C-alpha cells in the first residue's frame, strides 16, 4: 500500500475530531467554518463561498473528487467557478487537501446544493400530429392515448397543464381532453364524414396553473384528425330528396314505349336515367344493376354496369310494367331497390317533326370535302338538324337523316358535311329527309347554306331597305320526298351538283333567280347603316315639326279653351257667355233654316242690356230656336252680340230662348257664312236693324249665328 493509504486513518480522524490522535495541542490543521451551501441554478456567484483556514507551512488544493471545473481556490478562499444548472448537476462537491511539504495533513469537503428554478419550457415530441379516425368510432372512446400527447419538461418538479383549442369551427363539439393534466383525446359525439371530413386542434401546454404566474413557459402543437368513412349507407338511386340531410328518399322512374315496336336505344325515363351511387361517397363502391321482379315475358333488359334499360322484344298490347330494379354494391355488402313504371301505349304512327322549317348554315368558300357546316346563328358551333317524334321521345334515336337533292352536302347523324370542294360563293338550299326507322314515318326540312369568302357572320344579315329577303322552298311534313314550293306546289328535284333555285321576287337580283346561280351576297357596313339611320331620323324630325305647326294652326284656339277649368255648376245668369266655343267645335248640328214665307208678327224693342232668361219648369229641356218660331211667339228667340269678331268683320250674334232655365247647360254652335253680316253691321244690338236684307227680326238665326 502507498503512503496515502497509511495516512488515511489519521486524516479521517483529523477531519472528524479536528486534531490528529496522539498529538499535542500545538499541531495545526486546515479548517472551514461552513461546509454546505445552497445556490439557485443559473446564479453567477462572484463572492467566495468560504474562507479556508490554512496553518503556516501548509497549502490547500482541490482534490480529485471535486466536481470538474466547478470550483477554484484563490488565495485561501474557495470560489464557485460556474453558473450551476440543476438539470445538469444538482450537487457540486469541492475536495480540499491540505499538505505540508508534500505530505497530506488534512482533507476537507465542501458541498453546494443547486436549487431548481423554472427556467425551461415544456416540449412536445411532435410539431404536428395527423391521425385517422374511423367514422363509426364509438362515443367516449379514447382516440389518442395520453402517452402520445404528453410534453416533456426538463424542470423535474414542474407539473404540466394542457388545453385543447379548436382550429376548425365546431370541432370542440366532437373531441375533448380527458383532464387538464391528462392529455388523452376523447370522442364526445358521433362522427359524420360528409359533415366534417377533417378537423384540426391546437394543443397547448403550460408549466404553471395560471398564465400570469412568473416565470411561466408554454408550448404548442397541432392535431389533425381525418375522418375515415365507414360503410354505413346503402346505394341511393338519384335524384335524391334528403328529408334531414342524412336519409335519401330515392327516386322512382317512369317511362313509356309504343306497342308493336322494339325501341333500338335505351328508354328515356323521368326524372332521368336509372342511376345509383354508394350512399357512402367516401367509399364509393361501384353499383351493379339488375331487375328484381316485374319483368313480364323478359320484355326489358338492364345493363349490369350502366343501368340503361332497353327492350328485348315488343309489347303486343297496351299494359303497364312495374319493374323492381336492384342496385347492389360491388362488394355485395349493401343494396337498395327502386321501382320503374313503364307504360306500353298504342302508337298512332305519327311522322317525325322538325322544330324549324328552315335551318341556316355557313361554310367558307374553298372548303374541301368532309368540312362541317357551321350554324349561322352560332358560327363556332356545328349546324345540327334534329327531328323529334311527337309521341315517344324514345323514338328520336331511331331517326336517320339524308340530303335528297344536293350532291355537295351529306348528313352524318345530325351534322351536315361537305362532299366536295366548294368553289362557288352564294346560298345553296338542300332538302333534308328525316326517317323513323321504327315507324317508317318521314318528314322534310330545308337548309340554307351560305358559302362565303369571309368568316361566317355571328348574326343574320340585314336586307337592304326596299328589297325582300329571298325565301327558301317550303317544307312539307308528309311522306313525300318532293320539297314544297312557295306557291304550295311541288318543286322539281334539281340534278346533282346544282343548287336549289330560290323563289322569284321582284327585288331578287338576277344572280339569285332560277338558273342564275346562287344569290348575291348582300352585306352592309356599319357606316352605311349609320347614314341610313341619320337620314330616317332627320325625316322623322321634319314630319313631327310639320305636324306640330298644323295642329297649332287649326286647333290652337280649342286647345286654349279646353285648357281652362270647367265650372262645377251652370251659371244662372245669361249676361256673359262663358261657354262660348270656337267656330269649328259644335256640339250638335244647327236647326234647319225656316221657310221664306215665315215672317214675324212684330219686332220687339232692343233692350239696352239683355235680361237673364226666366227659369224653365223642372225637368224640361230648353226649346230649340226653330220650335220657338214655329210656335208663333215673337219673343221666343232673342239675340245678343258677343265679344268675338268674325273674320270678315263685325261681331258674332248669339241666339237664345227666353224659356231656357237657369240650370240648363249652355252649348254654343257657330256656323259661319260669308253672306250674312247684319248683326255685325248694326253694332247696336237691335235685331230689326241687324237682321240683314231679306230677314226679319224674328227669323231663325242664320249660318253665322250661334245658338244657345
XYZ file of C-alpha atoms in Angstrom:
708
model
C 0.000 0.000 0.000
C 1.201 3.546 -0.625
C 1.899 6.295 1.818
C -1.602 7.749 1.245
C -3.143 4.509 2.345
C -1.098 4.562 5.571
C -2.073 8.148 6.245
C -5.841 7.705 5.508
C -6.951 6.656 9.041
C -5.143 9.530 10.771
C -6.533 12.038 8.244
C -10.044 10.740 8.728
C -9.749 11.092 12.487
C -8.335 14.529 11.999
C -11.332 15.579 9.884
C -13.739 14.160 12.463
C -12.052 15.151 15.699
C -10.396 18.306 14.466
C -6.921 17.114 15.579
C -4.669 14.089 14.928
C -4.638 11.461 17.591
C -1.713 11.347 19.823
C -0.621 14.866 19.061
C -0.227 17.733 21.342
C -2.323 20.880 21.179
C 0.403 22.715 19.319
C -0.245 20.779 15.995
C -2.131 22.953 13.367
C -4.581 21.779 10.581
C -6.839 23.249 7.828
C -10.454 24.113 8.552
C -13.576 25.901 7.166
C -16.393 27.459 9.119
C -19.158 26.049 6.792
C -19.139 23.049 4.509
C -22.705 23.052 2.936
C -24.213 25.761 0.689
C -27.415 26.193 -1.396
C -27.340 28.142 -4.668
C -30.138 28.621 -7.208
C -29.361 27.430 -10.658
C -28.277 29.965 -13.266
C -26.853 32.177 -10.487
C -23.480 33.772 -11.103
C -21.793 33.813 -7.675
C -18.838 36.190 -7.656
C -18.186 36.251 -3.913
C -16.127 33.488 -2.276
C -18.136 30.628 -0.898
C -15.932 30.136 2.148
C -12.602 31.154 3.663
C -10.163 28.287 4.293
C -8.027 28.432 7.451
C -4.603 27.120 6.380
C -1.865 26.758 9.086
C 1.530 28.165 8.449
C 3.678 25.877 6.415
C 0.747 24.152 4.752
C -1.001 24.642 1.470
C -4.520 23.713 0.277
C -5.506 22.329 -3.163
C -8.574 20.813 -4.833
C -8.642 17.096 -4.645
C -9.541 14.685 -7.469
C -13.025 14.127 -6.081
C -14.063 17.718 -6.735
C -16.697 18.424 -9.405
C -14.716 19.246 -12.537
C -14.424 22.941 -13.367
C -16.971 23.847 -10.724
C -14.574 25.398 -8.130
C -11.307 27.262 -7.822
C -9.104 28.240 -4.909
C -7.788 31.713 -4.997
C -5.500 32.522 -2.036
C -7.155 30.785 0.852
C -10.724 31.283 -0.476
C -12.996 28.847 -2.276
C -14.929 30.264 -5.274
C -17.755 28.860 -7.386
C -16.361 28.795 -10.885
C -19.593 28.229 -12.904
C -23.273 29.187 -13.019
C -24.849 25.991 -11.750
C -27.557 24.192 -13.742
C -29.911 21.980 -11.837
C -30.762 19.912 -14.911
C -27.046 19.088 -15.416
C -25.850 18.599 -11.828
C -27.907 19.197 -8.743
C -24.993 18.737 -6.206
C -21.483 20.179 -6.525
C -18.585 18.977 -4.356
C -15.231 20.591 -3.565
C -12.467 18.372 -2.014
C -9.886 20.441 -0.109
C -6.480 18.810 0.580
C -4.034 20.468 2.983
C -0.405 19.381 2.650
C 2.786 20.142 4.403
C 5.903 19.567 2.369
C 4.014 17.302 0.025
C 2.613 15.252 2.856
C -1.168 15.341 3.297
C -2.163 16.733 6.585
C -5.906 17.463 6.380
C -8.775 16.668 3.935
C -11.955 18.815 3.869
C -15.161 18.510 1.738
C -17.481 21.414 0.827
C -20.906 20.709 -0.827
C -23.036 23.092 -2.944
C -26.681 22.075 -3.466
C -28.153 23.562 -6.702
C -31.757 24.663 -6.265
C -34.145 24.007 -9.186
C -35.650 27.063 -10.918
C -38.420 27.054 -13.559
C -36.262 28.105 -16.450
C -37.207 25.581 -19.158
C -40.286 25.483 -21.371
C -42.085 22.200 -21.889
C -41.642 20.493 -25.259
C -43.903 18.224 -27.293
C -42.323 15.268 -29.066
C -44.030 16.444 -32.309
C -44.979 19.681 -34.038
C -47.979 18.353 -35.995
C -49.663 15.050 -35.377
C -52.078 13.684 -38.002
C -54.232 10.658 -37.290
C -57.119 8.812 -38.957
C -60.346 8.271 -37.062
C -62.972 5.800 -38.226
C -66.379 7.344 -38.821
C -68.090 4.664 -36.742
C -65.847 5.148 -33.660
C -67.912 4.854 -30.507
C -68.585 7.886 -28.365
C -66.384 8.275 -25.205
C -63.634 6.265 -26.851
C -60.020 7.416 -26.441
C -58.841 8.436 -29.884
C -55.241 9.352 -28.940
C -53.712 7.969 -25.699
C -52.043 10.217 -23.154
C -48.579 8.821 -23.765
C -48.627 10.069 -27.369
C -49.601 13.625 -26.450
C -47.540 14.248 -23.281
C -44.998 17.038 -23.307
C -41.598 16.858 -21.560
C -40.207 19.451 -19.143
C -36.562 19.478 -18.061
C -37.596 21.141 -14.856
C -38.085 17.920 -12.952
C -40.540 19.163 -10.399
C -42.834 21.045 -12.786
C -46.485 19.978 -13.240
C -47.833 20.483 -16.757
C -51.318 21.783 -17.624
C -52.938 21.087 -21.039
C -55.555 22.970 -23.065
C -57.281 21.934 -26.346
C -58.254 24.769 -28.709
C -60.256 24.237 -31.914
C -58.701 25.381 -35.181
C -61.766 24.219 -37.145
C -65.026 25.877 -36.164
C -67.236 23.491 -34.217
C -64.523 20.848 -33.778
C -64.618 21.167 -29.988
C -68.134 19.672 -30.081
C -66.626 16.363 -31.145
C -63.380 15.987 -29.148
C -62.020 16.958 -25.722
C -59.185 16.111 -23.315
C -59.701 13.594 -20.537
C -58.231 16.013 -17.963
C -56.222 19.183 -17.628
C -53.178 17.157 -16.556
C -54.042 14.132 -18.692
C -53.877 14.983 -22.408
C -55.651 11.890 -23.765
C -58.059 12.832 -26.622
C -61.632 11.571 -26.267
C -64.597 11.440 -28.753
C -67.707 13.197 -27.411
C -70.266 12.757 -30.250
C -70.742 10.588 -33.381
C -68.679 11.489 -36.412
C -70.090 12.276 -39.849
C -67.728 12.039 -42.788
C -69.920 14.237 -45.041
C -70.452 16.944 -42.456
C -66.879 17.131 -41.104
C -64.362 15.016 -43.002
C -61.441 16.546 -41.091
C -60.832 18.708 -38.025
C -57.823 20.488 -36.570
C -56.884 21.474 -32.990
C -54.123 23.375 -31.188
C -52.788 21.584 -28.118
C -51.280 23.982 -25.541
C -49.187 23.021 -22.507
C -48.123 25.316 -19.645
C -45.819 24.634 -16.685
C -47.841 26.804 -14.304
C -51.514 26.522 -13.374
C -52.141 30.137 -14.382
C -50.769 32.300 -17.150
C -49.999 35.334 -15.000
C -47.578 33.407 -12.802
C -43.913 34.229 -13.392
C -41.891 32.554 -14.627
C -44.219 30.644 -16.920
C -43.481 28.719 -20.099
C -45.747 27.260 -22.779
C -45.559 25.076 -25.873
C -47.976 24.419 -28.744
C -48.571 21.517 -31.130
C -51.148 20.852 -33.865
C -53.508 17.905 -34.099
C -55.187 16.994 -37.408
C -57.930 14.374 -37.376
C -59.094 12.859 -40.676
C -62.398 11.029 -40.541
C -62.320 7.757 -42.460
C -65.735 6.942 -43.963
C -67.368 3.747 -42.814
C -69.769 1.624 -44.831
C -72.939 2.826 -43.128
C -75.333 3.653 -46.007
C -76.807 1.597 -48.868
C -76.751 2.729 -52.525
C -79.080 5.609 -53.372
C -80.981 5.988 -56.653
C -80.690 9.541 -57.929
C -82.015 12.176 -57.876
C -82.255 12.111 -54.110
C -84.519 14.083 -51.823
C -82.976 14.455 -48.374
C -85.547 14.818 -45.632
C -82.981 15.596 -42.939
C -79.675 15.764 -44.777
C -78.829 12.141 -43.996
C -81.667 9.918 -45.236
C -82.238 9.823 -49.008
C -85.779 9.472 -50.308
C -84.656 7.926 -53.579
C -86.222 8.448 -56.957
C -88.732 6.289 -58.820
C -88.623 6.247 -62.598
C -91.370 6.452 -65.265
C -91.334 5.847 -68.991
C -93.461 4.802 -71.983
C -92.982 2.547 -75.010
C -95.108 2.075 -78.145
C -96.909 -1.179 -78.649
C -95.827 -3.335 -81.547
C -92.358 -1.763 -81.781
C -88.974 -2.573 -80.249
C -87.027 0.556 -79.396
C -83.416 0.333 -80.575
C -81.928 2.521 -77.847
C -82.227 2.781 -74.044
C -85.540 4.092 -72.738
C -85.874 7.770 -71.875
C -87.174 7.872 -68.307
C -88.395 10.554 -65.948
C -86.871 12.228 -63.954
C -83.745 10.797 -65.554
C -81.868 7.594 -66.390
C -81.586 4.814 -63.826
C -78.528 5.672 -61.784
C -77.442 4.890 -58.233
C -74.354 5.714 -56.224
C -72.907 4.445 -52.996
C -74.510 6.225 -50.048
C -71.031 6.371 -48.527
C -69.477 8.598 -51.153
C -66.146 8.444 -49.384
C -66.006 4.733 -50.132
C -67.855 4.998 -53.467
C -68.285 1.340 -54.267
C -69.306 0.507 -57.834
C -73.007 -0.336 -58.306
C -74.343 -3.439 -60.083
C -77.871 -3.223 -61.550
C -80.416 -5.991 -62.038
C -84.182 -6.385 -62.476
C -85.502 -7.887 -59.273
C -89.102 -8.548 -60.360
C -91.924 -7.378 -62.640
C -90.217 -8.124 -65.967
C -93.122 -9.848 -67.702
C -92.028 -12.143 -70.558
C -88.492 -10.796 -70.234
C -89.518 -7.690 -72.172
C -86.757 -5.483 -70.757
C -83.040 -5.855 -70.176
C -80.950 -3.662 -67.853
C -77.243 -3.134 -68.345
C -75.267 -4.509 -65.429
C -72.895 -1.559 -65.085
C -74.641 1.482 -66.647
C -78.268 0.787 -65.610
C -79.572 1.546 -69.142
C -82.978 -0.066 -69.669
C -83.641 -1.426 -73.171
C -86.326 -3.532 -74.841
C -85.664 -7.176 -75.660
C -88.962 -7.637 -77.500
C -92.027 -5.647 -78.463
C -95.199 -5.386 -76.400
C -98.266 -6.671 -78.284
C -100.892 -4.715 -76.365
C -101.251 -1.784 -74.013
C -100.188 -2.638 -70.459
C -98.155 -1.302 -67.526
C -94.890 -2.814 -66.257
C -93.880 -2.344 -62.620
C -90.188 -3.212 -62.560
C -88.275 -3.512 -59.284
C -84.661 -2.617 -60.039
C -81.928 -3.589 -57.587
C -78.729 -1.614 -57.141
C -76.062 -3.511 -55.193
C -72.543 -2.548 -54.141
C -69.757 -4.369 -55.936
C -68.546 -5.788 -52.617
C -72.103 -7.164 -52.080
C -72.217 -5.531 -48.646
C -75.334 -3.381 -49.183
C -78.088 -2.862 -51.771
C -81.332 -0.955 -52.357
C -84.380 -1.321 -54.631
C -86.432 1.191 -56.612
C -89.478 0.959 -58.894
C -89.544 1.672 -62.626
C -93.000 2.131 -64.176
C -93.159 1.582 -67.940
C -96.424 2.058 -69.813
C -96.945 0.376 -73.179
C -99.154 2.743 -75.198
C -100.661 2.216 -78.630
C -98.768 4.385 -81.110
C -100.595 6.384 -83.780
C -97.582 6.225 -86.074
C -97.161 9.979 -86.456
C -94.202 11.015 -88.605
C -91.306 12.894 -87.005
C -91.379 16.670 -86.884
C -88.724 19.334 -87.314
C -88.900 22.207 -84.796
C -87.772 24.589 -87.561
C -88.948 24.910 -91.136
C -85.634 26.422 -92.203
C -82.105 25.904 -90.927
C -79.306 28.300 -91.805
C -75.667 27.309 -92.001
C -72.403 28.766 -93.216
C -69.232 27.340 -94.715
C -66.117 29.013 -96.055
C -65.524 29.267 -99.764
C -62.980 26.705 -100.909
C -63.730 24.279 -98.087
C -62.853 20.720 -99.044
C -64.761 17.519 -98.564
C -65.712 16.472 -95.043
C -65.924 20.036 -93.643
C -68.650 20.587 -91.055
C -71.256 23.239 -91.897
C -71.477 25.781 -89.061
C -74.606 27.252 -87.518
C -75.235 30.744 -88.887
C -76.556 31.936 -85.530
C -73.552 30.488 -83.662
C -70.625 30.176 -86.108
C -68.451 28.418 -83.540
C -70.926 25.524 -83.314
C -71.808 22.956 -85.981
C -75.262 23.146 -87.541
C -77.449 20.375 -86.122
C -80.640 19.313 -87.856
C -82.828 17.424 -85.397
C -86.301 15.960 -85.784
C -88.459 14.715 -82.927
C -91.114 12.048 -82.641
C -94.267 13.829 -81.400
C -95.459 10.819 -79.386
C -92.410 8.994 -77.987
C -89.129 10.705 -77.321
C -87.564 7.236 -77.152
C -88.029 7.016 -80.915
C -85.790 10.033 -81.528
C -82.748 7.818 -81.562
C -84.336 5.744 -84.348
C -84.486 8.751 -86.720
C -81.987 8.848 -89.574
C -81.220 11.777 -91.885
C -80.218 12.195 -95.524
C -79.986 15.001 -98.087
C -82.217 14.204 -101.038
C -81.417 16.812 -103.672
C -77.844 18.032 -103.422
C -74.581 16.263 -104.140
C -72.344 18.891 -102.469
C -73.512 18.011 -98.982
C -74.360 14.930 -96.955
C -75.647 14.134 -93.453
C -73.628 12.413 -90.791
C -76.059 11.872 -87.974
C -77.467 15.328 -87.241
C -74.470 17.209 -88.699
C -74.093 18.483 -92.273
C -70.788 17.808 -94.073
C -69.459 18.837 -97.464
C -68.787 16.146 -100.075
C -66.595 18.181 -102.422
C -64.575 21.366 -102.610
C -66.874 24.405 -102.756
C -65.666 26.746 -105.477
C -68.733 28.932 -105.957
C -69.939 31.513 -103.422
C -73.589 32.058 -102.715
C -76.576 30.486 -100.994
C -77.373 26.813 -101.564
C -80.574 25.083 -100.496
C -80.693 21.419 -99.602
C -83.631 19.266 -98.562
C -83.122 17.024 -95.515
C -85.319 13.997 -95.014
C -85.782 12.507 -91.538
C -86.988 8.910 -91.378
C -88.090 6.992 -88.304
C -86.671 3.505 -88.833
C -89.192 2.046 -86.382
C -92.453 3.584 -87.629
C -91.198 4.374 -91.184
C -92.594 7.920 -90.900
C -90.718 10.681 -92.723
C -90.526 14.467 -92.714
C -88.506 17.059 -94.618
C -86.981 20.428 -93.969
C -84.712 22.844 -95.836
C -81.190 24.015 -95.094
C -79.894 27.326 -96.404
C -76.119 27.065 -96.648
C -74.271 30.324 -97.242
C -70.898 29.814 -98.944
C -68.858 32.976 -98.484
C -65.297 34.141 -98.814
C -65.280 35.701 -95.364
C -65.678 34.098 -91.989
C -69.282 33.180 -91.176
C -71.128 36.138 -89.600
C -72.202 35.835 -85.993
C -75.730 37.173 -86.677
C -78.175 37.126 -89.554
C -77.568 39.729 -92.257
C -79.975 42.673 -92.548
C -81.529 43.016 -96.036
C -81.276 46.251 -97.941
C -84.149 48.695 -97.434
C -86.774 48.228 -100.096
C -85.719 44.701 -101.007
C -87.441 41.494 -99.999
C -85.405 38.718 -98.419
C -85.261 35.551 -100.544
C -87.395 32.779 -99.072
C -86.363 29.107 -99.209
C -88.623 26.438 -100.562
C -91.458 25.405 -98.253
C -91.297 22.371 -96.031
C -93.768 19.535 -96.080
C -94.356 17.085 -93.258
C -95.838 14.351 -95.374
C -94.030 11.250 -96.513
C -93.399 12.789 -99.934
C -89.797 13.333 -100.862
C -90.504 16.387 -103.040
C -89.837 19.793 -101.482
C -92.761 22.167 -101.387
C -92.559 25.353 -103.410
C -93.572 28.756 -102.054
C -96.733 28.628 -104.121
C -97.812 25.409 -102.496
C -96.893 23.111 -105.394
C -94.167 20.550 -105.617
C -90.791 21.629 -106.926
C -88.682 19.556 -109.229
C -85.670 17.950 -107.649
C -82.522 19.542 -109.106
C -79.947 17.381 -110.647
C -76.881 16.520 -108.539
C -74.326 19.252 -108.396
C -76.775 22.117 -108.790
C -78.148 24.443 -106.130
C -81.829 24.532 -105.319
C -83.330 27.626 -107.070
C -84.657 30.434 -104.931
C -88.249 31.654 -105.283
C -88.638 34.599 -107.676
C -89.035 38.065 -106.253
C -89.380 41.432 -107.905
C -86.340 42.639 -105.915
C -84.333 39.437 -106.260
C -81.071 40.015 -108.126
C -80.684 38.256 -111.417
C -77.984 36.072 -109.949
C -80.467 34.689 -107.447
C -83.170 33.758 -109.980
C -83.598 30.157 -111.067
C -80.903 29.224 -113.480
C -78.839 32.221 -112.480
C -76.700 30.510 -109.863
C -76.525 31.300 -106.171
C -77.963 34.508 -104.788
C -75.913 37.648 -104.468
C -74.259 38.131 -101.108
C -75.722 41.302 -99.533
C -73.862 42.914 -96.698
C -73.860 46.419 -95.265
C -71.204 48.138 -93.237
C -71.755 49.982 -90.005
C -71.190 53.299 -91.799
C -73.957 52.506 -94.315
C -76.441 51.637 -91.598
C -75.495 54.748 -89.589
C -76.046 57.003 -92.633
C -79.419 55.408 -93.314
C -80.434 55.859 -89.680
C -79.422 59.521 -89.729
C -81.490 60.246 -92.856
C -84.544 58.492 -91.436
C -84.159 60.365 -88.143
C -83.994 63.735 -89.912
C -87.101 62.935 -91.953
C -88.948 61.903 -88.816
C -87.975 65.168 -87.090
C -89.216 67.262 -90.029
C -92.503 65.345 -90.086
C -93.015 65.987 -86.362
C -92.318 69.706 -86.788
C -94.809 69.986 -89.665
C -97.444 68.102 -87.699
C -96.926 70.449 -84.737
C -97.426 73.543 -86.942
C -100.614 72.147 -88.465
C -102.075 71.237 -85.087
C -101.301 74.698 -83.703
C -102.819 76.436 -86.715
C -106.104 74.507 -86.817
C -106.646 73.536 -83.202
C -104.789 76.199 -81.233
C -107.961 78.043 -80.081
C -109.576 74.815 -78.990
C -106.549 73.814 -77.004
C -106.584 77.211 -75.254
C -110.304 76.909 -74.492
C -110.054 73.361 -73.205
C -107.024 74.123 -71.062
C -109.232 76.136 -68.587
C -111.123 74.509 -65.716
C -114.855 73.985 -66.368
C -117.266 75.304 -63.741
C -118.851 72.738 -61.436
C -122.402 74.175 -61.848
C -124.047 76.095 -64.721
C -124.155 79.840 -64.400
C -127.696 81.043 -63.710
C -127.178 84.381 -65.437
C -127.262 84.815 -69.200
C -125.378 88.114 -69.324
C -121.990 86.553 -70.212
C -121.442 83.613 -72.475
C -118.731 81.719 -70.572
C -119.136 78.511 -72.573
C -118.657 80.054 -75.978
C -116.816 77.630 -78.256
C -114.829 78.201 -81.448
C -116.460 78.022 -84.861
C -115.246 74.513 -85.643
C -116.382 72.883 -82.381
C -120.166 72.268 -82.494
C -121.984 70.023 -80.057
C -124.865 69.285 -82.379
C -125.964 70.214 -85.922
C -127.774 73.526 -86.395
C -131.581 73.550 -86.761
C -132.906 73.736 -90.343
C -133.497 77.194 -91.777
C -137.132 78.472 -91.716
C -139.136 78.757 -94.876
C -139.036 82.004 -96.815
C -142.712 82.865 -96.094
C -142.329 82.747 -92.349
C -142.450 86.326 -91.122
C -142.507 87.646 -87.560
C -145.595 89.451 -86.233
C -143.711 92.329 -84.730
C -140.240 93.382 -83.862
C -139.502 93.569 -80.185
C -137.714 96.607 -78.851
C -133.998 96.324 -78.467
C -133.114 96.273 -74.800
C -130.301 98.404 -73.601
C -128.973 95.436 -71.657
C -130.138 91.845 -72.064
C -132.117 90.417 -69.198
C -131.445 86.930 -67.900
C -133.865 84.310 -69.184
C -136.583 83.081 -66.874
C -136.357 79.706 -65.226
C -137.823 76.777 -67.094
C -140.164 74.250 -65.484
C -138.471 71.474 -63.536
C -137.378 68.580 -65.695
C -137.979 70.332 -69.036
C -135.279 70.781 -71.656
C -134.616 74.081 -73.432
C -136.564 74.544 -76.647
C -134.703 74.965 -79.869
C -134.983 78.276 -81.774
C -136.851 76.614 -84.654
C -139.527 75.307 -82.299
C -139.963 78.737 -80.757
C -140.553 80.365 -84.133
C -142.987 77.671 -85.142
C -144.963 78.356 -82.006
C -145.656 81.913 -83.159
C -144.117 83.560 -80.088
C -142.462 86.833 -81.133
C -140.194 86.769 -78.118
C -139.328 83.079 -78.398
C -135.786 83.739 -79.610
C -133.553 86.666 -78.742
C -130.089 87.534 -79.945
C -127.176 89.447 -78.477
C -123.803 90.359 -79.866
C -120.763 88.594 -78.483
C -117.298 89.980 -77.951
C -115.825 87.689 -80.598
C -115.291 89.212 -84.014
C -115.987 87.445 -87.260
C -113.104 87.060 -89.737
C -114.964 89.135 -92.336
C -115.761 91.908 -89.846
C -118.317 92.645 -87.143
C -119.277 90.519 -84.129
C -120.913 87.163 -83.912
C -124.533 87.024 -82.697
C -125.797 84.616 -80.049
C -129.450 83.483 -80.143
C -131.203 82.111 -77.095
C -134.710 81.320 -75.989
C -136.448 83.131 -73.197
C -137.826 79.971 -71.667
C -134.400 78.407 -71.149
C -133.915 77.628 -67.499
C -131.032 78.882 -65.418
C -129.976 75.308 -64.754
C -129.729 74.387 -68.447
C -126.317 73.683 -69.920
C -125.137 76.344 -72.337
C -123.851 74.977 -75.642
C -122.597 77.225 -78.417
C -122.673 76.312 -82.084
C -121.139 78.526 -84.773
C -121.705 78.000 -88.462
C -120.136 80.987 -90.218
C -121.286 82.109 -93.666
C -119.960 84.802 -95.943
C -123.305 86.415 -96.956
C -124.790 87.168 -93.570
C -123.382 90.178 -91.722
C -126.424 92.148 -90.463
C -125.607 91.784 -86.831
C -122.053 92.871 -87.344
C -123.089 95.889 -89.389
C -125.538 97.289 -86.844
C -123.336 97.063 -83.805
C -126.242 98.249 -81.604
C -127.909 95.032 -80.599
C -131.177 95.915 -82.467
C -132.454 92.734 -84.004
C -134.623 94.538 -86.521
C -131.761 96.518 -87.933
C -129.170 93.831 -87.602
C -131.065 91.046 -89.259
C -129.739 91.878 -92.659
C -131.558 92.013 -96.019
C -134.419 89.665 -96.557
C -134.689 88.622 -92.926
C -136.994 89.760 -90.192
C -136.008 90.468 -86.686
C -137.536 87.207 -85.510
C -136.340 84.962 -88.274
C -134.391 81.896 -87.295
C -130.711 82.636 -86.928
C -128.574 82.161 -89.954
C -125.459 80.146 -90.543
C -123.131 82.666 -88.985
C -125.078 82.909 -85.730
C -124.587 80.961 -82.512
C -127.419 79.079 -80.869
C -127.853 78.573 -77.162
